[in-house]
Amino acid sequence: MKEYINQFLLYEKNLKKATSNTLLSFQRDLIKMADFFEIQGIVDVKKVNDTQMNAYMLYLEKNNFATATISRFVSSIKSFFSYLMKERIIDSEPTYMMKAPKVIKKAPDILSVEKIDKLLSQPDISKPKGIRDKAMLELLYATGIRVSELVNLKISSINLQMGFLTCNDNEKERIIPFGNHAKQAILQYIKNARLYFVKDTNNDIFFTNCSGSLMSRQGFWKIIKGYGIKAGIEEEITPHTLRHSFAAHLVQNGADLRSVQEMLGHSDISTTTQIYAKLASGKIREVYSNSHPRG
C-alpha cells in the first residue's frame, strides 16, 4: 500500500502542483491509515473495502481525534482512492460512503497589540539566540508568513533596502513588505548573531537552529510557546497566532481584504473574507459613524 502512497504523492507534486505542506499532510494521513490496515493484516490496497474503511473511521473516533483532524483524514483518503480509481489500480471505490464530520469553525486566536508587544520583547538580545529569536518573531508578525515559509527563508529572498521579502508557494510568487521594527531586528541578527549559528558561508538559509542546520517547524513552535509562557500570556500561542494577529490588526486599521489576501497567500479571497469579514465590517461601521453627517 505504501508503494501506491508514494506514487500518489509524486502525482500530486508533479501533475497537481501540490504545495510542500499539502504533500506532508497527505503523507502523514495516508501512512497512518496504511499502518492501521497493516496491523489488521491488510497490505494490498486492492483488498480495502468500505467495511474496513468504516472500521478505520470508528478507530479514529474512539481514539478521540479532533473533528477537524478526522475531516482532514477523510479528505486525504478520498483523494488517494480517487487517484487509484483514475489509474485503474482498484476496481471499486471503498470510500464512497465516507463522510467527513461537520467541523465547527471557531474564530482564529488573535492577540491584542499590547500582548504582541509583550511577546516580542521577551527574547534576550544580549545573546545570539535572543537576537535570532527576536528577528524571527518580528518578521513573522510583520509579514504574516507561514512558519514553513519562515524557517525555509533564504537570504536572497530578503530585500532590506526596499523592506520586503519574497515567498514562493506552489510556483506562485508573492512580495510582502515589512516595517522598520522588523528591519532593525534583521540587521541586528545579520551583524551580531547569524555567523554564530551559520559556519558555512555558502549556506543561504537565513534562520538556522543552534547547529547551523535548517530549523524545524516544531523547533520554532517550542521557541514561540516558551516566550508566550515567559510573557505571562494566557492564550495558547502558535506561529499561526501571529499570522492571524498580523492580518487582523491590518484589517482593524483599514487594510482592504484583497491586499490582506495577497499578503497571506490565500488563493481564494473567500477564505480571507470568512475569517476577517467581521473585523472589516466593524471598521467600516466606525468609519461611517465618524464620517457621515448623520452617522
Coordinates of C-alpha atoms in Angstrom, one line a residue:
M1 CA 0.0 0.0 0.0
K2 CA 2.8 2.4 0.9
E3 CA 4.2 2.0 -2.6
Y4 CA 1.0 3.4 -4.1
I5 CA 1.0 6.2 -1.5
N6 CA 4.4 7.2 -2.8
Q7 CA 3.1 7.1 -6.4
F8 CA 0.1 9.3 -5.3
L9 CA 2.5 11.8 -3.7
L10 CA 4.5 12.1 -6.9
Y11 CA 1.3 12.6 -8.9
E12 CA 0.2 15.4 -6.6
K13 CA 3.6 17.0 -6.7
N14 CA 4.3 16.8 -10.4
L15 CA 0.9 17.0 -12.0
K16 CA -1.3 18.7 -9.5
K17 CA 1.5 21.0 -8.3
A18 CA 0.6 20.5 -4.6
T19 CA 2.4 22.6 -2.0
S20 CA 5.0 21.0 0.3
N21 CA 2.6 21.4 3.2
T22 CA -0.2 19.6 1.3
L23 CA 2.2 16.8 0.4
L24 CA 3.3 16.4 4.0
S25 CA -0.3 16.3 5.2
F26 CA -1.2 13.7 2.6
Q27 CA 1.8 11.6 3.5
R28 CA 1.2 11.8 7.3
D29 CA -2.5 11.0 6.9
L30 CA -2.1 8.1 4.5
I31 CA 0.8 6.4 6.3
K32 CA -1.3 6.5 9.4
M33 CA -4.1 4.7 7.5
A34 CA -1.7 2.2 6.0
D35 CA -0.2 1.4 9.4
F36 CA -3.8 0.7 10.8
F37 CA -4.6 -1.7 7.9
E38 CA -1.2 -3.3 8.2
I39 CA -2.0 -4.2 11.8
Q40 CA -5.3 -5.7 10.5
G41 CA -3.3 -7.8 8.1
I42 CA -4.2 -5.8 5.0
V43 CA -1.2 -4.7 3.0
D44 CA -2.7 -4.8 -0.5
V45 CA -4.6 -1.6 -1.4
K46 CA -6.9 -3.7 -3.6
K47 CA -8.2 -5.6 -0.5
V48 CA -9.5 -2.5 1.2
N49 CA -13.3 -2.3 1.2
D50 CA -16.0 0.0 2.6
T51 CA -16.4 -2.1 5.7
Q52 CA -12.7 -1.7 6.6
M53 CA -12.9 2.0 5.9
N54 CA -15.7 2.3 8.3
A55 CA -13.7 0.4 10.9
Y56 CA -10.9 2.9 10.4
M57 CA -13.3 5.8 10.9
L58 CA -14.5 4.1 14.2
Y59 CA -10.9 3.7 15.3
L60 CA -10.3 7.5 14.8
E61 CA -13.5 8.4 16.7
K62 CA -12.8 6.0 19.6
N63 CA -9.3 7.4 19.9
N64 CA -10.7 11.0 20.3
F65 CA -9.1 12.5 17.3
A66 CA -10.4 16.1 16.8
T67 CA -13.2 16.6 14.4
A68 CA -11.1 18.8 12.2
T69 CA -8.3 16.2 12.1
I70 CA -10.8 13.4 11.1
S71 CA -12.2 15.7 8.4
R72 CA -8.7 16.2 7.0
F73 CA -8.1 12.4 7.1
V74 CA -11.2 11.8 5.1
S75 CA -10.2 14.3 2.5
S76 CA -6.7 12.8 2.2
I77 CA -8.1 9.3 1.9
K78 CA -10.7 10.2 -0.6
S79 CA -8.1 11.9 -2.8
F80 CA -5.9 8.9 -2.6
F81 CA -8.5 6.4 -3.6
S82 CA -9.8 8.7 -6.3
Y83 CA -6.3 8.6 -7.8
L84 CA -6.2 4.8 -7.6
M85 CA -9.5 4.6 -9.4
K86 CA -8.4 7.0 -12.1
E87 CA -5.2 5.0 -12.6
R88 CA -7.3 1.8 -12.7
I89 CA -5.3 0.3 -9.8
I90 CA -8.5 -0.6 -8.0
D91 CA -11.9 -1.6 -9.4
S92 CA -14.2 -0.2 -6.8
E93 CA -14.2 2.9 -4.6
P94 CA -14.2 1.9 -0.9
T95 CA -14.6 5.5 0.4
Y96 CA -17.9 6.4 -1.4
M97 CA -19.8 6.0 1.9
M98 CA -17.3 8.0 4.0
K99 CA -18.5 11.4 5.2
A100 CA -16.3 14.0 6.9
P101 CA -17.7 15.1 10.3
K102 CA -19.0 18.6 10.4
V103 CA -16.3 21.0 11.5
I104 CA -17.5 24.0 13.6
K105 CA -15.1 26.7 12.7
K106 CA -14.0 28.9 15.5
A107 CA -12.7 32.4 15.3
P108 CA -8.9 32.4 15.0
D109 CA -6.9 33.3 18.1
I110 CA -5.8 36.9 17.9
L111 CA -3.6 38.7 20.4
S112 CA -4.0 42.4 21.2
V113 CA -1.3 44.8 20.1
E114 CA -0.3 45.1 23.7
K115 CA 0.2 41.4 24.1
I116 CA 2.1 41.2 20.8
D117 CA 4.4 43.9 22.1
K118 CA 4.9 42.0 25.3
L119 CA 5.7 38.8 23.4
L120 CA 8.2 40.4 21.0
S121 CA 10.1 42.0 24.0
Q122 CA 10.8 38.6 25.6
P123 CA 14.0 37.5 23.7
D124 CA 17.3 38.4 25.5
I125 CA 19.0 40.4 22.8
S126 CA 22.3 40.4 24.7
K127 CA 22.7 36.8 23.4
P128 CA 22.9 35.5 19.8
K129 CA 19.9 33.1 20.4
G130 CA 17.8 36.0 21.7
I131 CA 18.8 38.2 18.7
R132 CA 17.8 35.4 16.3
D133 CA 14.5 34.7 18.0
K134 CA 13.7 38.4 18.2
A135 CA 14.3 38.8 14.4
M136 CA 12.1 35.7 13.7
L137 CA 9.2 36.9 15.8
E138 CA 9.4 40.4 14.4
L139 CA 9.4 39.2 10.9
L140 CA 6.6 36.7 11.4
Y141 CA 4.3 39.4 12.9
A142 CA 5.5 42.0 10.3
T143 CA 4.6 39.8 7.3
G144 CA 2.2 37.1 8.4
I145 CA 4.1 34.4 6.5
R146 CA 3.6 30.7 7.4
V147 CA 6.0 29.1 9.8
S148 CA 7.2 26.8 7.0
E149 CA 8.0 29.9 4.9
L150 CA 9.8 31.5 7.8
V151 CA 12.1 28.5 8.6
N152 CA 12.9 28.0 4.8
L153 CA 13.5 31.7 4.2
K154 CA 16.6 32.4 2.1
I155 CA 19.0 35.3 2.4
S156 CA 18.3 36.0 -1.3
S157 CA 14.6 36.4 -0.6
I158 CA 15.0 39.4 1.7
N159 CA 15.4 42.9 0.3
L160 CA 16.5 45.0 3.3
Q161 CA 17.0 48.2 1.3
M162 CA 13.4 48.2 0.0
G163 CA 11.9 46.5 3.0
F164 CA 10.2 43.4 1.6
L165 CA 10.6 39.7 1.3
T166 CA 9.7 37.3 -1.5
C167 CA 7.8 34.0 -0.9
N168 CA 7.3 31.2 -3.5
D169 CA 4.4 29.0 -2.8
N170 CA 3.4 26.3 -5.4
E171 CA 5.3 28.3 -8.1
K172 CA 3.3 31.5 -7.1
E173 CA 5.5 34.4 -6.1
R174 CA 4.2 37.0 -3.6
I175 CA 6.0 40.1 -2.3
I176 CA 5.3 41.1 1.3
P177 CA 6.6 44.4 2.8
F178 CA 7.9 44.7 6.4
G179 CA 8.4 47.7 8.6
N180 CA 11.2 49.3 10.5
H181 CA 11.0 47.2 13.6
A182 CA 11.5 44.0 11.6
K183 CA 14.2 45.7 9.6
Q184 CA 16.2 46.7 12.6
A185 CA 15.8 43.2 14.2
I186 CA 17.0 41.6 10.9
L187 CA 20.0 43.9 10.7
Q188 CA 20.9 43.2 14.3
Y189 CA 20.7 39.4 13.5
I190 CA 22.9 39.7 10.4
K191 CA 25.5 41.9 12.1
N192 CA 25.7 40.2 15.5
A193 CA 24.2 36.7 15.5
R194 CA 23.9 34.9 12.2
L195 CA 27.6 33.9 11.9
Y196 CA 27.3 32.5 15.4
F197 CA 25.0 29.8 14.1
V198 CA 26.0 29.5 10.4
K199 CA 29.6 28.3 9.9
D200 CA 29.2 27.6 6.2
T201 CA 29.3 31.0 4.4
N202 CA 27.6 29.4 1.4
N203 CA 24.5 28.5 3.4
D204 CA 21.6 30.5 2.0
I205 CA 19.1 29.6 4.8
F206 CA 18.5 32.8 6.7
F207 CA 17.4 31.4 10.1
T208 CA 19.0 28.2 11.4
N209 CA 19.0 26.1 14.5
C210 CA 21.8 26.2 17.0
S211 CA 23.7 23.6 14.9
G212 CA 23.6 25.8 11.8
S213 CA 21.0 23.5 10.1
L214 CA 17.5 24.0 8.9
M215 CA 15.2 24.7 11.8
S216 CA 12.1 22.5 12.0
R217 CA 8.6 23.9 12.3
Q218 CA 8.3 22.1 15.6
G219 CA 11.5 23.7 16.8
F220 CA 10.1 27.2 16.2
W221 CA 6.8 26.2 17.8
K222 CA 8.7 25.4 21.0
I223 CA 10.5 28.7 20.9
I224 CA 7.4 30.8 20.5
K225 CA 5.5 28.8 23.1
G226 CA 8.3 29.4 25.6
Y227 CA 8.2 33.1 25.1
G228 CA 4.4 33.1 25.4
I229 CA 4.8 31.5 28.9
K230 CA 7.6 33.8 29.8
A231 CA 5.4 36.8 28.9
G232 CA 2.6 35.6 31.1
I233 CA 0.1 35.4 28.1
E234 CA -2.7 33.0 29.0
E235 CA -3.8 32.3 25.4
E236 CA -2.1 29.4 23.7
I237 CA 0.4 30.9 21.2
T238 CA 1.5 29.2 18.0
P239 CA 3.1 30.7 14.9
H240 CA -0.4 30.8 13.4
T241 CA -1.4 33.1 16.2
L242 CA 1.0 35.8 14.9
R243 CA -0.2 35.2 11.3
H244 CA -3.8 35.8 12.3
S245 CA -2.9 38.7 14.5
F246 CA -0.9 40.3 11.6
A247 CA -4.0 40.1 9.4
A248 CA -6.5 41.1 12.0
H249 CA -4.5 44.2 13.0
L250 CA -4.2 45.2 9.3
V251 CA -7.9 44.9 8.8
Q252 CA -8.8 46.7 12.0
N253 CA -6.6 49.6 10.9
G254 CA -8.3 49.9 7.5
A255 CA -6.5 47.5 5.2
D256 CA -8.7 46.1 2.4
L257 CA -9.3 42.3 2.3
R258 CA -7.8 41.9 -1.2
S259 CA -4.4 43.2 0.0
V260 CA -4.5 41.1 3.1
Q261 CA -5.4 38.0 0.9
E262 CA -2.4 38.6 -1.3
M263 CA 0.0 39.0 1.6
L264 CA -1.3 35.9 3.3
G265 CA -1.1 33.9 0.1
H266 CA -4.7 32.8 0.1
S267 CA -5.6 31.6 -3.4
D268 CA -9.3 32.5 -2.9
I269 CA -10.4 35.7 -1.3
S270 CA -13.4 33.9 0.2
T271 CA -11.0 32.3 2.7
T272 CA -9.8 35.7 3.8
T273 CA -13.4 37.1 3.9
Q274 CA -14.7 34.2 6.0
I275 CA -12.1 34.8 8.6
Y276 CA -11.8 38.6 8.8
A277 CA -15.0 40.0 7.4
K278 CA -16.4 40.7 10.8
L279 CA -13.4 42.8 11.7
A280 CA -13.7 44.6 8.4
S281 CA -17.4 45.4 8.9
G282 CA -16.6 46.7 12.3
K283 CA -14.1 49.1 10.8
I284 CA -16.5 50.2 8.1
R285 CA -19.1 50.9 10.7
E286 CA -16.6 53.0 12.7
V287 CA -15.5 54.9 9.5
Y288 CA -19.2 55.5 8.6
S289 CA -20.1 56.8 12.1
N290 CA -17.1 59.1 12.2
S291 CA -17.5 60.4 8.6
H292 CA -21.2 60.6 7.7
P293 CA -23.0 63.9 8.5
R294 CA -25.8 61.8 10.0
G295 CA -23.7 59.0 11.2

